[in-house]
Amino acid sequence: MENENQLKKSTSFLIIPIVYVIAIWVIYWIEINFDFNFNKFGVYPRTFVGFRGVFLTHFIHSNTNHLFNNSIPLFVLLSSLFYFYKKVAYKVLLIGGFLTGLLTWVMARESFHIGASGIVYLLFSFVFFSGIIKKHYRLVALSLIIIFLYGSLIWYVLPIKDGMSWEGHLSGFLTGFILSIIYRKKGIVKEQHHFQETDFDLLFDENGNFSPPKVEEREEEEF
């Protein structure tokens, strides 16, 4: 019953995905129309100035293609997070976003790393592994859908394409996996079956032998 209550129909789970996607498009529009270059606000590993990118990188994109490629999976995965994992959704997004940026800052190559793809990999990893770990049928089904839609993303945690921040992808993927373990007992979980004794069970003793209760015969009294 508690699980069902957590999945009540509501459109509120779309608020954050819509706001996030609109925000990254508005930021890119400002950058293009006012001839700004926000790339310098991305993560630049192991420098004090570059540390600000840990907080800002997820809102900055290099071009329209980069932005568009992140927008659709970002919306789908954020919607999945806030619908199925709403009890921990903000923690996953905020803490996970910070840890993804921080891990990128620690281990990445000396270059500016920008884009919301770190968040995409964070969400992809968290939603997929959470469903597998929790073993709830709806969450497992969601995991299978996610791997079907975005399973090819896994290859880009490796340095197989020039100009792509595979370190940011790997950071998000690892962070999502860790958070799925930490929050495995939060929100929707697999319901355990509880045995409830019935009248039929009373017909057997503790060893499983048929032993119906004895009915005492009462003598009829004449008045």
PDB file of N, CA and C in Angstrom, residues 175-209:
ATOM      1  N   THR A 175      29.074   7.699  -9.651  1.00  0.00           N
ATOM      2  CA  THR A 175      28.312   8.359  -8.590  1.00  0.00           C
ATOM      3  C   THR A 175      26.895   7.805  -8.509  1.00  0.00           C
ATOM      4  N   GLY A 176      26.265   7.607  -9.655  1.00  0.00           N
ATOM      5  CA  GLY A 176      24.918   7.052  -9.673  1.00  0.00           C
ATOM      6  C   GLY A 176      24.869   5.658  -9.088  1.00  0.00           C
ATOM      7  N   PHE A 177      25.881   4.837  -9.405  1.00  0.00           N
ATOM      8  CA  PHE A 177      25.942   3.481  -8.874  1.00  0.00           C
ATOM      9  C   PHE A 177      26.086   3.500  -7.351  1.00  0.00           C
ATOM     10  N   ILE A 178      26.959   4.359  -6.846  1.00  0.00           N
ATOM     11  CA  ILE A 178      27.174   4.457  -5.394  1.00  0.00           C
ATOM     12  C   ILE A 178      25.905   4.924  -4.685  1.00  0.00           C
ATOM     13  N   LEU A 179      25.222   5.920  -5.245  1.00  0.00           N
ATOM     14  CA  LEU A 179      23.996   6.429  -4.629  1.00  0.00           C
ATOM     15  C   LEU A 179      22.876   5.390  -4.671  1.00  0.00           C
ATOM     16  N   SER A 180      22.851   4.557  -5.702  1.00  0.00           N
ATOM     17  CA  SER A 180      21.821   3.504  -5.767  1.00  0.00           C
ATOM     18  C   SER A 180      22.002   2.503  -4.636  1.00  0.00           C
ATOM     19  N   ILE A 181      23.236   2.287  -4.209  1.00  0.00           N
ATOM     20  CA  ILE A 181      23.503   1.392  -3.076  1.00  0.00           C
ATOM     21  C   ILE A 181      23.144   2.088  -1.758  1.00  0.00           C
ATOM     22  N   ILE A 182      23.538   3.347  -1.643  1.00  0.00           N
ATOM     23  CA  ILE A 182      23.269   4.096  -0.407  1.00  0.00           C
ATOM     24  C   ILE A 182      21.774   4.227  -0.144  1.00  0.00           C
ATOM     25  N   TYR A 183      20.987   4.486  -1.201  1.00  0.00           N
ATOM     26  CA  TYR A 183      19.548   4.712  -1.043  1.00  0.00           C
ATOM     27  C   TYR A 183      18.722   3.474  -1.404  1.00  0.00           C
ATOM     28  N   ARG A 184      19.311   2.299  -1.298  1.00  0.00           N
ATOM     29  CA  ARG A 184      18.606   1.079  -1.702  1.00  0.00           C
ATOM     30  C   ARG A 184      17.391   0.767  -0.830  1.00  0.00           C
ATOM     31  N   LYS A 185      17.371   1.301   0.387  1.00  0.00           N
ATOM     32  CA  LYS A 185      16.248   1.032   1.291  1.00  0.00           C
ATOM     33  C   LYS A 185      15.293   2.207   1.406  1.00  0.00           C
ATOM     34  N   LYS A 186      15.483   3.211   0.567  1.00  0.00           N
ATOM     35  CA  LYS A 186      14.628   4.394   0.584  1.00  0.00           C
ATOM     36  C   LYS A 186      13.617   4.330  -0.552  1.00  0.00           C
ATOM     37  N   GLY A 187      12.411   4.873  -0.306  1.00  0.00           N
ATOM     38  CA  GLY A 187      11.394   4.925  -1.351  1.00  0.00           C
ATOM     39  C   GLY A 187      10.739   3.580  -1.582  1.00  0.00           C
ATOM     40  N   ILE A 188      10.467   3.268  -2.825  1.00  0.00           N
ATOM     41  CA  ILE A 188       9.797   2.025  -3.186  1.00  0.00           C
ATOM     42  C   ILE A 188      10.749   0.853  -2.990  1.00  0.00           C
ATOM     43  N   VAL A 189      10.313  -0.143  -2.271  1.00  0.00           N
ATOM     44  CA  VAL A 189      11.110  -1.348  -2.060  1.00  0.00           C
ATOM     45  C   VAL A 189      10.247  -2.571  -2.320  1.00  0.00           C
ATOM     46  N   LYS A 190      10.896  -3.695  -2.528  1.00  0.00           N
ATOM     47  CA  LYS A 190      10.168  -4.936  -2.750  1.00  0.00           C
ATOM     48  C   LYS A 190       9.424  -5.315  -1.482  1.00  0.00           C
ATOM     49  N   GLU A 191       8.141  -5.547  -1.597  1.00  0.00           N
ATOM     50  CA  GLU A 191       7.325  -5.878  -0.436  1.00  0.00           C
ATOM     51  C   GLU A 191       7.556  -7.334  -0.037  1.00  0.00           C
ATOM     52  N   GLN A 192       7.816  -7.541   1.242  1.00  0.00           N
ATOM     53  CA  GLN A 192       8.024  -8.879   1.755  1.00  0.00           C
ATOM     54  C   GLN A 192       6.679  -9.542   2.056  1.00  0.00           C
ATOM     55  N   HIS A 193       6.585 -10.815   1.725  1.00  0.00           N
ATOM     56  CA  HIS A 193       5.346 -11.540   1.988  1.00  0.00           C
ATOM     57  C   HIS A 193       5.290 -11.952   3.452  1.00  0.00           C
ATOM     58  N   HIS A 194       4.187 -11.638   4.089  1.00  0.00           N
ATOM     59  CA  HIS A 194       3.994 -12.007   5.487  1.00  0.00           C
ATOM     60  C   HIS A 194       2.920 -13.081   5.574  1.00  0.00           C
ATOM     61  N   PHE A 195       3.286 -14.214   6.212  1.00  0.00           N
ATOM     62  CA  PHE A 195       2.345 -15.324   6.344  1.00  0.00           C
ATOM     63  C   PHE A 195       1.268 -14.978   7.360  1.00  0.00           C
ATOM     64  N   GLN A 196       0.039 -15.206   6.980  1.00  0.00           N
ATOM     65  CA  GLN A 196      -1.081 -14.937   7.867  1.00  0.00           C
ATOM     66  C   GLN A 196      -1.854 -16.238   8.084  1.00  0.00           C
ATOM     67  N   GLU A 197      -1.992 -16.610   9.325  1.00  0.00           N
ATOM     68  CA  GLU A 197      -2.660 -17.863   9.670  1.00  0.00           C
ATOM     69  C   GLU A 197      -4.155 -17.774   9.388  1.00  0.00           C
ATOM     70  N   THR A 198      -4.683 -18.831   8.764  1.00  0.00           N
ATOM     71  CA  THR A 198      -6.110 -18.884   8.451  1.00  0.00           C
ATOM     72  C   THR A 198      -6.757 -20.040   9.212  1.00  0.00           C
ATOM     73  N   ASP A 199      -8.086 -20.157   9.120  1.00  0.00           N
ATOM     74  CA  ASP A 199      -8.798 -21.245   9.791  1.00  0.00           C
ATOM     75  C   ASP A 199      -8.363 -22.606   9.274  1.00  0.00           C
ATOM     76  N   PHE A 200      -7.999 -22.654   7.985  1.00  0.00           N
ATOM     77  CA  PHE A 200      -7.546 -23.912   7.408  1.00  0.00           C
ATOM     78  C   PHE A 200      -6.250 -24.379   8.056  1.00  0.00           C
ATOM     79  N   ASP A 201      -5.364 -23.432   8.380  1.00  0.00           N
ATOM     80  CA  ASP A 201      -4.089 -23.786   8.999  1.00  0.00           C
ATOM     81  C   ASP A 201      -4.273 -24.382  10.388  1.00  0.00           C
ATOM     82  N   LEU A 202      -5.381 -24.055  11.057  1.00  0.00           N
ATOM     83  CA  LEU A 202      -5.633 -24.567  12.396  1.00  0.00           C
ATOM     84  C   LEU A 202      -5.958 -26.054  12.412  1.00  0.00           C
ATOM     85  N   LEU A 203      -6.208 -26.618  11.225  1.00  0.00           N
ATOM     86  CA  LEU A 203      -6.533 -28.042  11.132  1.00  0.00           C
ATOM     87  C   LEU A 203      -5.287 -28.925  11.176  1.00  0.00           C
ATOM     88  N   PHE A 204      -4.086 -28.307  11.222  1.00  0.00           N
ATOM     89  CA  PHE A 204      -2.842 -29.057  11.228  1.00  0.00           C
ATOM     90  C   PHE A 204      -2.014 -28.673  12.444  1.00  0.00           C
ATOM     91  N   ASP A 205      -1.258 -29.670  12.953  1.00  0.00           N
ATOM     92  CA  ASP A 205      -0.399 -29.387  14.096  1.00  0.00           C
ATOM     93  C   ASP A 205       0.933 -28.819  13.627  1.00  0.00           C
ATOM     94  N   GLU A 206       1.870 -28.595  14.574  1.00  0.00           N
ATOM     95  CA  GLU A 206       3.145 -27.961  14.229  1.00  0.00           C
ATOM     96  C   GLU A 206       4.022 -28.813  13.331  1.00  0.00           C
ATOM     97  N   ASN A 207       3.710 -30.123  13.255  1.00  0.00           N
ATOM     98  CA  ASN A 207       4.476 -31.017  12.388  1.00  0.00           C
ATOM     99  C   ASN A 207       3.833 -31.210  11.021  1.00  0.00           C
ATOM    100  N   GLY A 208       2.733 -30.531  10.779  1.00  0.00           N
ATOM    101  CA  GLY A 208       2.059 -30.633   9.502  1.00  0.00           C
ATOM    102  C   GLY A 208       1.064 -31.770   9.412  1.00  0.00           C
ATOM    103  N   ASN A 209       0.805 -32.444  10.522  1.00  0.00           N
ATOM    104  CA  ASN A 209      -0.161 -33.546  10.530  1.00  0.00           C
ATOM    105  C   ASN A 209      -1.577 -33.031  10.691  1.00  0.00           C
TER     106      ASN A 209
END
